[in-house]
XYZ file of C-alpha atoms in Angstrom:
743
model
C 105.952 48.179 -58.616
C 107.497 45.775 -56.034
C 110.991 43.642 -57.438
C 112.812 41.333 -55.450
C 115.789 41.865 -53.431
C 115.846 45.064 -51.920
C 114.397 48.013 -53.867
C 110.852 49.140 -55.453
C 111.335 50.451 -58.900
C 109.254 54.292 -58.795
C 107.520 54.957 -62.581
C 106.583 58.476 -63.423
C 103.456 58.582 -65.809
C 105.667 58.604 -68.814
C 107.372 55.358 -68.354
C 110.800 57.456 -68.555
C 113.488 57.349 -65.615
C 112.531 54.422 -63.585
C 114.174 55.568 -59.746
C 114.766 53.054 -58.273
C 114.936 52.875 -53.945
C 116.334 50.365 -51.493
C 113.556 49.646 -48.598
C 113.739 45.633 -47.002
C 114.419 42.545 -47.641
C 111.704 41.309 -51.189
C 109.323 43.695 -51.009
C 106.130 42.849 -51.914
C 102.969 44.775 -51.981
C 102.691 48.554 -51.938
C 99.921 50.660 -51.320
C 99.692 54.784 -51.094
C 98.586 57.541 -49.016
C 98.755 61.006 -52.119
C 96.714 63.015 -48.526
C 100.304 62.673 -47.037
C 102.632 61.673 -49.938
C 103.141 58.548 -48.769
C 103.858 55.221 -50.164
C 104.156 52.277 -48.008
C 105.506 48.496 -49.275
C 106.286 45.912 -47.438
C 108.907 43.534 -47.389
C 108.427 39.497 -46.760
C 111.801 39.191 -46.628
C 112.616 41.488 -43.590
C 109.146 41.202 -41.346
C 108.366 44.935 -41.278
C 107.139 48.058 -43.857
C 109.272 50.907 -44.767
C 107.130 54.092 -45.496
C 108.665 56.082 -48.263
C 108.018 59.886 -49.327
C 106.564 60.728 -52.428
C 108.355 63.406 -52.938
C 112.074 63.170 -52.204
C 111.944 59.288 -53.410
C 113.851 59.056 -49.868
C 112.959 55.824 -47.315
C 111.867 57.822 -44.019
C 110.339 55.464 -41.532
C 110.218 51.282 -40.944
C 107.553 49.995 -39.013
C 108.049 46.685 -37.774
C 104.759 43.943 -38.438
C 103.476 40.454 -38.707
C 105.126 36.968 -40.298
C 105.778 37.130 -43.703
C 103.511 40.707 -45.148
C 101.722 40.639 -48.556
C 99.141 42.598 -49.087
C 98.643 45.763 -47.992
C 95.138 48.502 -47.878
C 95.256 52.385 -46.736
C 92.279 53.604 -45.416
C 91.703 56.642 -46.018
C 88.461 57.569 -43.628
C 90.391 55.925 -40.258
C 94.035 57.294 -41.896
C 95.036 53.659 -41.165
C 97.072 50.579 -43.312
C 96.156 46.586 -43.055
C 99.190 44.914 -43.345
C 98.164 40.675 -44.379
C 101.115 38.675 -42.448
C 100.607 35.406 -44.449
C 103.251 33.630 -42.068
C 101.452 35.026 -38.551
C 97.232 34.406 -40.245
C 96.796 37.264 -38.776
C 95.806 41.064 -39.607
C 98.810 44.405 -38.210
C 96.899 48.122 -38.324
C 99.164 50.421 -39.114
C 98.668 53.575 -37.474
C 100.171 56.438 -40.752
C 99.799 59.223 -37.978
C 102.037 57.851 -35.224
C 104.048 55.141 -37.354
C 102.717 52.450 -35.614
C 100.683 49.042 -35.061
C 98.151 49.863 -32.645
C 96.003 46.536 -33.378
C 96.529 43.222 -34.667
C 93.736 41.247 -36.082
C 93.507 36.948 -36.447
C 92.333 36.030 -39.805
C 92.211 32.973 -42.269
C 95.447 31.279 -42.781
C 97.746 32.981 -44.986
C 96.436 36.003 -46.068
C 97.361 37.340 -49.093
C 95.171 40.295 -50.476
C 93.708 43.394 -48.712
C 90.932 46.185 -50.030
C 88.789 48.545 -48.053
C 85.915 49.959 -49.081
C 86.051 53.219 -47.146
C 82.391 54.177 -47.783
C 80.858 50.398 -46.360
C 83.665 50.488 -42.653
C 84.767 47.329 -44.407
C 87.590 45.826 -45.065
C 88.463 42.595 -46.996
C 90.912 39.955 -46.202
C 92.013 37.127 -48.244
C 92.763 33.660 -47.384
C 94.495 31.394 -49.651
C 95.482 29.534 -47.234
C 92.538 28.817 -46.078
C 90.137 30.102 -49.171
C 87.346 32.278 -46.906
C 87.258 36.175 -46.547
C 87.384 37.433 -43.782
C 85.602 40.650 -43.007
C 86.989 43.427 -40.598
C 85.170 46.048 -38.992
C 87.213 48.784 -39.643
C 86.829 51.370 -37.028
C 86.636 48.266 -33.857
C 89.304 46.478 -35.088
C 86.984 43.193 -35.205
C 86.553 39.662 -37.423
C 82.489 40.759 -38.428
C 81.831 37.596 -40.573
C 84.713 35.628 -42.604
C 83.017 34.206 -46.301
C 83.704 31.622 -48.808
C 85.519 31.725 -51.829
C 86.901 29.683 -54.030
C 90.000 28.355 -53.353
C 93.002 29.640 -53.144
C 92.006 33.600 -53.541
C 94.715 35.990 -53.610
C 93.813 38.775 -54.383
C 90.331 41.627 -52.978
C 89.366 44.426 -54.759
C 86.400 46.623 -54.325
C 84.753 48.604 -56.809
C 82.706 51.551 -55.648
C 80.123 52.844 -55.321
C 78.399 49.673 -57.001
C 79.493 48.303 -53.036
C 80.862 45.197 -54.311
C 84.502 43.062 -53.931
C 85.570 40.935 -55.959
C 87.912 38.329 -54.696
C 90.448 36.713 -56.804
C 90.702 32.976 -56.594
C 93.977 31.539 -58.902
C 93.662 28.356 -58.248
C 89.891 27.428 -59.087
C 90.386 30.231 -61.345
C 87.073 32.433 -60.947
C 86.097 35.371 -59.239
C 83.881 35.256 -56.030
C 81.267 39.245 -55.682
C 80.226 40.054 -51.996
C 78.656 42.298 -51.129
C 80.334 44.429 -48.810
C 77.430 46.362 -46.435
C 75.467 42.444 -46.016
C 79.475 40.797 -46.018
C 77.326 38.133 -47.858
C 78.379 36.363 -51.134
C 76.378 37.217 -54.064
C 77.865 35.546 -57.378
C 80.626 33.262 -58.686
C 82.258 34.577 -61.736
C 83.799 32.170 -64.417
C 86.660 32.909 -66.186
C 87.362 30.360 -69.542
C 90.170 30.895 -70.525
C 93.605 27.798 -71.057
C 95.906 28.570 -67.996
C 94.191 31.397 -66.001
C 95.235 31.840 -62.376
C 93.379 35.224 -61.061
C 96.171 37.196 -58.915
C 96.222 40.981 -58.489
C 93.181 43.861 -59.343
C 92.331 47.162 -59.181
C 88.848 48.812 -59.178
C 88.352 50.603 -62.845
C 86.447 53.764 -61.341
C 86.233 55.393 -64.901
C 84.916 52.477 -67.497
C 83.304 50.650 -64.287
C 85.569 47.460 -64.663
C 87.417 45.099 -62.496
C 91.537 44.252 -64.385
C 93.071 40.812 -62.741
C 96.395 39.751 -63.824
C 95.518 36.598 -64.929
C 98.905 34.457 -66.251
C 99.385 32.385 -68.840
C 99.547 35.929 -70.740
C 96.757 37.434 -70.181
C 94.825 40.129 -68.052
C 91.438 39.585 -67.596
C 88.737 42.490 -67.253
C 85.222 42.230 -65.614
C 81.672 44.246 -66.373
C 80.795 45.724 -62.863
C 77.893 46.014 -63.923
C 77.406 42.437 -65.325
C 79.187 40.354 -63.402
C 80.680 39.095 -66.550
C 84.049 39.023 -68.309
C 84.136 41.895 -70.467
C 87.520 41.694 -72.457
C 91.214 41.195 -72.652
C 95.152 41.999 -72.888
C 97.141 40.003 -74.414
C 100.981 39.993 -71.026
C 101.395 37.855 -68.060
C 100.386 40.351 -64.969
C 100.304 39.626 -61.217
C 100.236 42.844 -59.849
C 97.277 45.548 -61.425
C 96.649 49.842 -60.441
C 93.898 52.189 -61.911
C 95.552 55.071 -61.933
C 92.783 57.719 -61.427
C 95.457 60.709 -63.346
C 95.779 59.609 -66.587
C 92.717 56.876 -66.284
C 95.571 53.897 -66.998
C 95.299 50.396 -65.406
C 99.034 49.456 -65.321
C 100.310 46.082 -64.697
C 103.982 44.147 -63.451
C 105.018 42.081 -66.639
C 106.182 39.092 -64.177
C 108.123 36.831 -67.101
C 110.076 39.939 -69.000
C 109.451 42.367 -65.402
C 108.593 45.181 -66.799
C 105.486 47.786 -66.391
C 102.843 48.155 -69.055
C 99.285 50.668 -68.828
C 96.836 50.397 -71.559
C 93.236 51.730 -71.801
C 91.683 49.751 -73.904
C 91.008 45.604 -73.987
C 89.906 42.836 -76.619
C 86.891 41.025 -76.163
C 85.901 37.933 -76.119
C 84.984 35.155 -77.378
C 81.466 33.936 -76.545
C 80.114 30.651 -75.299
C 76.205 31.284 -75.643
C 73.608 28.436 -74.182
C 70.552 29.302 -75.958
C 66.804 27.461 -74.489
C 63.276 26.678 -75.607
C 60.370 24.931 -73.911
C 60.650 27.143 -70.533
C 57.851 29.429 -70.348
C 58.608 32.752 -70.865
C 60.544 34.238 -67.897
C 61.123 30.843 -66.674
C 64.498 31.041 -64.614
C 66.912 28.470 -65.167
C 71.230 28.282 -64.943
C 74.381 26.767 -66.485
C 76.915 25.711 -64.356
C 79.812 25.539 -65.472
C 83.046 24.349 -63.492
C 84.417 26.806 -61.675
C 81.218 29.159 -61.404
C 77.692 29.362 -62.966
C 75.144 31.985 -64.261
C 71.660 32.245 -64.157
C 68.789 34.108 -66.053
C 65.300 33.951 -67.401
C 65.326 34.628 -70.189
C 66.428 32.889 -73.293
C 70.195 33.458 -73.350
C 73.289 32.777 -71.489
C 75.910 34.726 -71.969
C 80.109 33.989 -70.288
C 82.965 35.933 -71.829
C 85.514 32.592 -73.189
C 89.061 34.392 -73.522
C 90.941 32.518 -76.432
C 94.269 31.367 -76.546
C 95.697 33.322 -79.562
C 99.313 31.811 -78.485
C 98.419 28.043 -79.367
C 96.989 28.372 -82.600
C 96.265 25.125 -82.631
C 94.779 24.454 -79.825
C 91.363 25.426 -78.068
C 89.674 25.618 -74.936
C 87.002 23.807 -73.338
C 83.841 24.349 -70.756
C 82.471 21.351 -68.894
C 78.956 22.877 -68.466
C 75.311 21.238 -66.567
C 72.195 22.873 -67.114
C 69.199 23.008 -64.498
C 66.294 24.326 -63.667
C 63.378 25.253 -60.613
C 60.971 24.423 -62.704
C 59.603 21.299 -63.895
C 61.165 20.806 -67.345
C 63.489 18.736 -68.291
C 67.026 20.073 -69.724
C 68.062 18.087 -73.412
C 71.043 18.328 -73.269
C 71.766 18.402 -69.535
C 75.436 18.692 -69.621
C 78.594 18.405 -71.692
C 82.157 20.182 -72.994
C 81.343 23.368 -75.379
C 85.409 24.340 -77.084
C 85.996 26.832 -78.484
C 88.977 27.141 -81.151
C 91.746 29.331 -81.119
C 90.107 31.185 -84.344
C 86.260 31.382 -83.115
C 84.715 34.438 -81.158
C 81.157 32.926 -80.565
C 79.887 29.016 -79.692
C 76.134 28.428 -79.203
C 75.019 25.174 -76.969
C 70.993 25.005 -78.110
C 69.716 23.471 -74.685
C 66.008 22.397 -75.166
C 63.123 21.919 -72.221
C 60.186 19.523 -71.983
C 57.920 19.665 -69.737
C 58.575 16.593 -66.939
C 55.612 14.568 -66.388
C 56.789 11.895 -67.579
C 60.552 11.634 -67.831
C 62.953 10.066 -65.544
C 66.526 10.683 -65.557
C 68.371 8.422 -66.945
C 72.584 8.562 -66.158
C 75.430 6.900 -67.248
C 78.005 7.311 -64.989
C 82.156 6.486 -65.547
C 84.938 4.471 -64.472
C 88.507 4.635 -65.614
C 88.021 7.671 -67.033
C 91.697 9.476 -67.878
C 91.522 12.571 -67.533
C 91.079 15.123 -70.100
C 89.669 12.729 -72.769
C 85.934 12.803 -73.613
C 83.168 10.092 -74.412
C 79.893 10.016 -75.352
C 76.564 8.536 -75.228
C 73.630 7.283 -78.169
C 70.680 6.557 -76.167
C 67.550 6.028 -78.723
C 68.992 8.226 -81.537
C 69.993 11.355 -78.829
C 73.082 11.993 -78.931
C 75.717 13.185 -76.278
C 79.558 13.855 -75.460
C 81.452 15.189 -72.990
C 84.683 15.669 -71.147
C 83.250 15.100 -67.371
C 81.829 11.289 -65.429
C 77.787 11.901 -66.339
C 76.113 11.908 -69.350
C 72.309 12.358 -68.280
C 69.760 11.768 -70.661
C 64.995 12.182 -69.862
C 63.453 9.464 -70.999
C 59.315 8.896 -71.422
C 58.630 5.571 -69.895
C 59.661 2.343 -71.924
C 61.791 -0.650 -72.289
C 64.529 -2.030 -73.844
C 65.719 1.913 -75.627
C 68.949 0.868 -77.045
C 72.746 2.391 -76.269
C 75.861 2.375 -77.568
C 78.965 3.992 -76.398
C 81.433 5.623 -78.105
C 85.711 5.429 -76.166
C 88.383 7.833 -75.680
C 90.292 6.264 -78.575
C 92.399 4.023 -77.190
C 89.631 2.803 -74.969
C 87.668 -0.085 -74.210
C 83.909 0.708 -73.152
C 82.577 -2.125 -71.296
C 79.702 -2.133 -71.810
C 80.055 -0.748 -75.109
C 76.042 -1.358 -75.754
C 73.034 -3.021 -74.674
C 69.971 -1.531 -73.486
C 67.697 0.039 -70.338
C 64.335 0.100 -69.275
C 62.286 3.212 -68.072
C 60.062 2.229 -65.803
C 59.090 5.870 -63.571
C 62.213 6.183 -62.294
C 66.087 7.374 -62.655
C 68.707 4.378 -63.693
C 72.452 5.201 -63.382
C 73.855 2.832 -65.482
C 77.702 2.215 -64.683
C 80.542 2.318 -67.724
C 84.220 1.172 -67.080
C 86.440 2.672 -69.619
C 89.833 0.070 -70.158
C 92.997 0.613 -72.163
C 92.159 -1.694 -75.011
C 95.005 -4.184 -75.785
C 96.502 -4.748 -78.597
C 95.989 -7.744 -80.049
C 98.983 -11.146 -79.746
C 100.574 -13.272 -82.375
C 102.217 -16.844 -82.063
C 105.900 -16.024 -81.955
C 107.762 -20.024 -81.723
C 110.481 -21.313 -82.174
C 110.877 -25.306 -83.180
C 114.041 -27.261 -81.557
C 115.408 -29.587 -84.683
C 117.412 -32.565 -84.033
C 117.826 -32.362 -80.277
C 117.469 -35.229 -77.972
C 114.203 -36.224 -76.351
C 114.502 -34.986 -73.191
C 117.522 -32.193 -73.621
C 117.420 -28.231 -71.918
C 118.049 -25.428 -73.735
C 118.767 -22.013 -73.908
C 116.274 -19.580 -75.786
C 116.915 -15.260 -74.852
C 113.827 -13.316 -76.566
C 114.596 -9.921 -76.869
C 116.532 -9.725 -73.230
C 115.019 -12.235 -71.077
C 116.389 -15.834 -70.623
C 113.865 -18.653 -70.760
C 114.746 -22.801 -71.134
C 112.537 -25.247 -72.501
C 112.683 -28.817 -72.353
C 110.119 -28.808 -75.501
C 110.802 -29.419 -78.615
C 108.813 -26.345 -79.278
C 108.719 -22.790 -77.277
C 105.672 -20.297 -78.155
C 105.060 -16.763 -76.455
C 102.153 -14.595 -77.183
C 103.050 -11.164 -78.073
C 101.966 -8.082 -80.123
C 102.853 -7.067 -83.899
C 106.777 -5.844 -83.331
C 110.688 -6.709 -83.867
C 112.135 -9.213 -81.174
C 115.971 -10.237 -81.099
C 116.879 -13.559 -80.173
C 119.992 -15.617 -79.486
C 119.617 -19.523 -79.037
C 122.612 -21.080 -77.114
C 124.469 -24.260 -77.512
C 122.557 -27.162 -75.694
C 125.570 -29.267 -74.426
C 127.658 -30.706 -77.444
C 124.848 -29.560 -79.523
C 125.104 -26.235 -81.391
C 121.947 -24.045 -82.941
C 121.994 -23.045 -86.508
C 120.982 -20.133 -86.614
C 122.581 -19.226 -83.202
C 120.649 -15.334 -83.621
C 118.566 -13.205 -85.252
C 114.948 -10.670 -85.582
C 111.445 -12.437 -85.427
C 109.364 -10.063 -86.828
C 105.907 -9.880 -86.274
C 103.157 -7.776 -88.424
C 99.731 -9.073 -88.304
C 99.842 -12.856 -87.624
C 102.208 -15.082 -86.032
C 106.010 -16.138 -87.126
C 107.292 -19.662 -86.625
C 111.105 -19.484 -86.573
C 113.569 -23.505 -86.792
C 115.965 -23.710 -85.195
C 117.980 -26.435 -86.560
C 120.860 -28.717 -83.762
C 123.731 -30.322 -84.769
C 126.661 -31.537 -82.601
C 130.201 -30.886 -82.238
C 129.749 -28.578 -79.761
C 131.358 -28.704 -76.195
C 129.797 -29.330 -72.665
C 128.553 -25.813 -71.047
C 128.299 -24.718 -67.580
C 126.730 -21.939 -65.496
C 128.060 -18.695 -64.245
C 125.578 -17.233 -62.555
C 125.776 -13.164 -61.921
C 123.871 -11.959 -58.609
C 122.619 -9.236 -58.180
C 122.170 -7.219 -55.186
C 120.700 -3.395 -54.449
C 117.701 -2.874 -56.702
C 114.829 -2.864 -56.039
C 112.201 -6.222 -56.659
C 111.256 -7.275 -60.057
C 113.827 -4.490 -61.309
C 115.061 -5.210 -64.308
C 118.651 -6.088 -65.398
C 121.211 -7.979 -67.917
C 123.901 -9.171 -68.604
C 126.660 -8.923 -72.085
C 128.507 -11.355 -72.569
C 129.978 -13.581 -75.320
C 127.183 -12.742 -77.886
C 124.099 -12.625 -75.902
C 122.153 -10.042 -73.861
C 120.786 -11.945 -71.096
C 118.354 -9.593 -69.024
C 116.340 -11.164 -66.314
C 113.457 -9.379 -62.700
C 115.243 -11.930 -60.107
C 118.111 -11.867 -57.955
C 120.391 -13.898 -59.808
C 120.156 -14.527 -64.042
C 122.599 -18.181 -64.525
C 124.455 -18.264 -67.941
C 124.953 -21.038 -69.916
C 128.634 -20.698 -70.897
C 131.911 -23.323 -71.827
C 135.051 -23.606 -71.245
C 136.933 -20.474 -71.626
C 137.293 -17.041 -70.726
C 135.041 -14.441 -71.674
C 134.393 -10.913 -70.956
C 131.000 -9.706 -69.603
C 129.502 -6.214 -68.420
C 126.949 -5.358 -66.820
C 123.738 -3.974 -68.353
C 122.603 -1.438 -65.390
C 119.110 -0.757 -64.652
C 117.379 2.940 -65.133
C 119.152 4.753 -63.426
C 121.688 3.430 -61.155
C 125.459 1.948 -61.418
C 126.522 -1.428 -61.409
C 129.981 -2.694 -59.519
C 131.824 -3.769 -61.450
C 130.187 -2.603 -64.655
C 132.331 -4.926 -66.585
C 135.323 -7.657 -66.068
C 136.090 -10.831 -67.464
C 135.340 -14.581 -66.448
C 136.762 -17.647 -66.972
C 134.758 -21.585 -67.003
C 136.681 -24.353 -66.267
C 134.767 -27.681 -66.466
C 132.158 -25.650 -63.246
C 130.171 -23.265 -62.189
C 130.894 -19.741 -61.461
C 129.769 -17.331 -59.728
C 129.276 -14.138 -59.833
C 128.801 -10.724 -57.978
C 127.477 -6.616 -58.955
C 126.275 -4.528 -56.580
C 123.934 -2.619 -57.550
C 123.783 1.791 -56.766
C 121.603 4.460 -57.491
C 123.127 6.757 -60.560
C 122.743 11.588 -60.616
C 120.391 11.528 -63.560
C 122.116 13.847 -66.113
C 119.805 16.958 -67.494
C 117.612 16.903 -70.110
C 119.459 17.711 -73.550
C 118.344 21.858 -73.902
C 115.794 23.057 -75.987
C 114.311 26.505 -76.837
C 110.476 26.799 -78.271
C 109.456 29.932 -80.536
C 106.142 31.847 -80.176
C 104.620 34.816 -81.364
C 101.366 36.844 -81.474
C 100.718 40.193 -83.614
C 99.354 42.746 -80.439
C 98.555 45.944 -82.380
C 98.092 47.233 -85.845
C 99.058 50.245 -86.720
C 98.084 52.655 -89.755
C 101.329 55.668 -90.025
C 100.296 58.976 -91.098
C 100.830 59.454 -94.969
C 100.423 55.401 -95.224
C 102.212 52.500 -94.917
C 101.456 50.184 -91.862
C 102.921 49.147 -88.621
C 102.761 46.038 -87.223
C 103.645 45.500 -83.613
C 104.831 41.323 -83.014
C 104.954 39.851 -79.261
C 107.809 36.479 -79.129
C 108.232 34.377 -76.280
C 110.150 32.075 -76.254
C 110.263 28.679 -73.218
C 113.684 27.155 -72.572
C 114.095 23.190 -71.376
C 116.279 20.745 -70.950
C 119.881 22.281 -69.786
C 120.723 23.909 -67.030
C 118.636 26.576 -65.689
C 118.177 29.352 -65.432
C 118.163 30.487 -68.875
C 119.909 33.279 -71.104
C 117.838 34.371 -73.653
C 119.511 36.419 -76.923
C 117.937 37.452 -79.344
C 118.435 38.596 -83.987
C 115.326 40.454 -84.802
C 114.234 43.113 -88.054
C 115.050 45.886 -85.359
C 118.103 45.030 -83.501
C 119.416 42.840 -80.616
C 116.890 41.746 -77.796
C 117.520 39.267 -74.684
C 114.898 38.026 -71.915
C 112.059 35.243 -72.510
C 109.720 37.773 -73.996
C 111.064 40.869 -76.454
C 108.304 42.842 -79.072
C 109.150 43.921 -82.580
C 107.801 45.264 -85.425
C 107.836 44.837 -89.252
C 106.462 48.362 -91.137
C 105.404 48.100 -94.798
C 105.996 51.456 -96.251
C 103.305 53.582 -98.100
C 103.989 52.381 -101.533
C 103.378 48.526 -100.526
C 100.469 48.693 -98.072
C 97.439 47.370 -100.590
C 94.524 47.135 -99.017
C 93.956 43.369 -98.572
C 97.291 41.531 -99.678
C 99.603 39.532 -97.671
C 102.172 42.297 -95.863
C 105.045 40.138 -96.252
C 107.207 38.153 -93.030
C 110.333 38.589 -91.290
C 113.743 36.011 -89.485
C 113.538 36.620 -86.011
C 116.278 34.560 -84.302
C 116.640 33.040 -80.922
C 119.805 31.882 -78.585
C 119.089 29.918 -75.137
C 121.903 29.522 -73.649
C 122.087 27.611 -69.530
C 123.574 28.791 -65.768
C 126.814 25.540 -67.495
C 127.414 27.049 -71.073
C 125.230 25.052 -73.274
C 123.609 26.723 -75.947
C 120.691 25.784 -78.168
C 119.018 27.800 -81.264
C 115.268 28.018 -82.640
C 114.134 30.403 -85.356
C 110.629 31.286 -86.820
C 109.376 33.395 -90.024
C 107.151 36.978 -87.943
C 103.875 36.555 -90.421
C 102.579 39.522 -89.672
C 99.376 38.757 -92.217
C 97.212 40.838 -94.838
C 97.734 44.952 -94.277
C 94.746 45.975 -93.493
C 92.351 49.682 -94.794
C 93.167 52.135 -93.070
C 91.029 55.408 -93.083
C 92.383 58.929 -94.581
C 94.055 60.577 -91.581
C 95.298 57.622 -88.437
C 93.540 57.725 -84.996
C 95.577 59.003 -82.119
C 97.896 58.477 -80.828
C 97.335 54.740 -78.347
C 94.019 54.579 -79.525
C 93.059 50.794 -81.105
C 96.459 49.452 -79.538
C 97.330 48.165 -76.520
C 101.940 48.561 -74.970
C 103.541 46.972 -73.218
C 102.211 43.574 -73.967
C 104.534 41.096 -71.769
C 104.466 37.541 -72.291
C 105.884 35.069 -69.830
C 104.894 32.852 -67.284
C 104.557 34.497 -63.886
C 107.485 33.407 -61.407
C 105.747 31.693 -57.876
C 108.394 31.964 -54.809
C 107.796 28.793 -53.015
C 108.441 27.205 -50.121
C 106.638 29.486 -46.794
C 103.870 30.227 -49.157
C 101.224 27.571 -48.473
C 99.518 27.960 -52.379
C 99.869 31.031 -53.130
C 103.073 30.587 -56.573
C 102.334 34.440 -57.995
C 102.828 37.601 -56.415
C 99.708 38.642 -57.145
C 98.257 41.644 -54.741
C 95.840 44.112 -55.252
C 97.861 47.109 -55.861
C 95.025 50.249 -54.858
C 95.372 54.571 -54.795
C 95.668 55.772 -52.062
C 91.082 55.652 -51.234
C 91.784 51.462 -50.548
């Protein structure tokens, strides 16, 4: 597997004694010519391909290519290599015999993945920047077709002998399927799951499956025969490859910089759409947000990857149901949800003849992203997270409807009636945040002469009042206030806090003569954006404004003030003194942007039991994968673990919990162990967190244990893939197809 910055790791089948070989700068893609015992590595940073001898594990040549080479594939039929030069929008063709470039083929923007179908004489190139696939003729080195893909295609894999090519679309979370010989798109396979980002791909010829590194702790398995999701593995690969000698699929775990190899996967959950009402053999389609499936039977099934790392989380899929037949589905669309523990969800769809029915569509605007809403029309209920809800109704007048808005929002209209008269009807629904109720907060001045101006600071804002009563509409909450002297009249109380809790509040202020005259001190700011809130603390009060000047009335004397800077700004001066001596004063303040400090350092733990093994002679061993996610502070982070099996480091680790035979009673909770992780940021600050490993009940073990490796997955990595950023368009991860010599 390729490892930045200047070497590759050569890993034998024993997964031990890793050899590192120096290559070019920032190696990325790998291809193998098993007949010549040569390995070819693209070097993204040095714009060349390094040739290695796999017997001596040494570099023997270097071939210059285009800019930022990524994917590479070997064509055994022509003895040539195809290199995707992402920075120059072309494919370099290298003759292995001559070790030189023999052709440059212009393709789409930011080509990333490459795969060869030797039987069809075709080469497929995923263009990440232009969302399409270039199909090349391997003999003439020309582009014979340009096919649409999903958003951000990354990896390509050819499934021999099916004649199909598969393209992983990272940004849209689906897979495009292409007929290789005809160069046409066959279908798009949606992958429903949390954070799915399909990247590198490999074809497992023994099981007729495509393995995909899909990010967010998952590798996805596609069944080539059924063109559907057939399984998943809880790990975090970006690049994957199939080893025909061992029958294993191996992948690179980006998060913890490790290699895993497996032969089996977990079965997915099933999202089943079951229809009634259509004549036998009638075709119908379920369209998810990132792909669709059609059937002429009574059900359509999608494989779903559950959110196994967030037990309280859920996976949702928006859908629409259609048929070319003159029938109307109910529901015509909506959102299906899976909890982490659900293995099956069924959506029942009823079709009725279209004769006499018309579409009634409710169209939402102002809907917050991801929020669900619902409509009840004439007693029928539908809910969705999309912007439309559609019913089909016979001709009728004044059908009642009721809108169920998202929590905290209000719908306009919230209810009403709709009439159907032989044609489609559209009902616009507008959503907006539901305002909090307001109540009167009233201040009454007693004892002042008529038309006397008095000053009230309410919740940090200075207000001047010319009447004996000042009233304000506010929501529930606490509102601190300060009352200034009005000339020689002194207020009681001069400060306090008014608390509103579902009703209005009146505060009476008693003024009595006895104080001295007051004069304005005008604080004037420069440097803040228009309408930015800022303030002054002086005397016993806090005053604020969004204007450029802030007048404060003060009696004769000397005062100390402190400028209250707006968020992200620093005041000069920050504090100072002012003397009032029978007249007005002016104080100038300059606000300049300030550098934000780092957020508080923290760390979050995730855990998942990834295998359970019955031990020979009795007893059970659980393998638990652990992931730590640092936040705040100053990255990068260092993680140190204290585990039942000893100390470890890195963001992703595994540990085991073993219950010996005398304690391993089937159905009884096996107990727990404590794990602890410390995160240290680049400044040396640290934070700590710990959790309890819960293994769950002891399984019922057979008399003899399974063969080694059976029924468990090893080398599980857990961690977010690391993108390289600049110059790669939308490519965020290192996924490329890594194929054996056959391409």
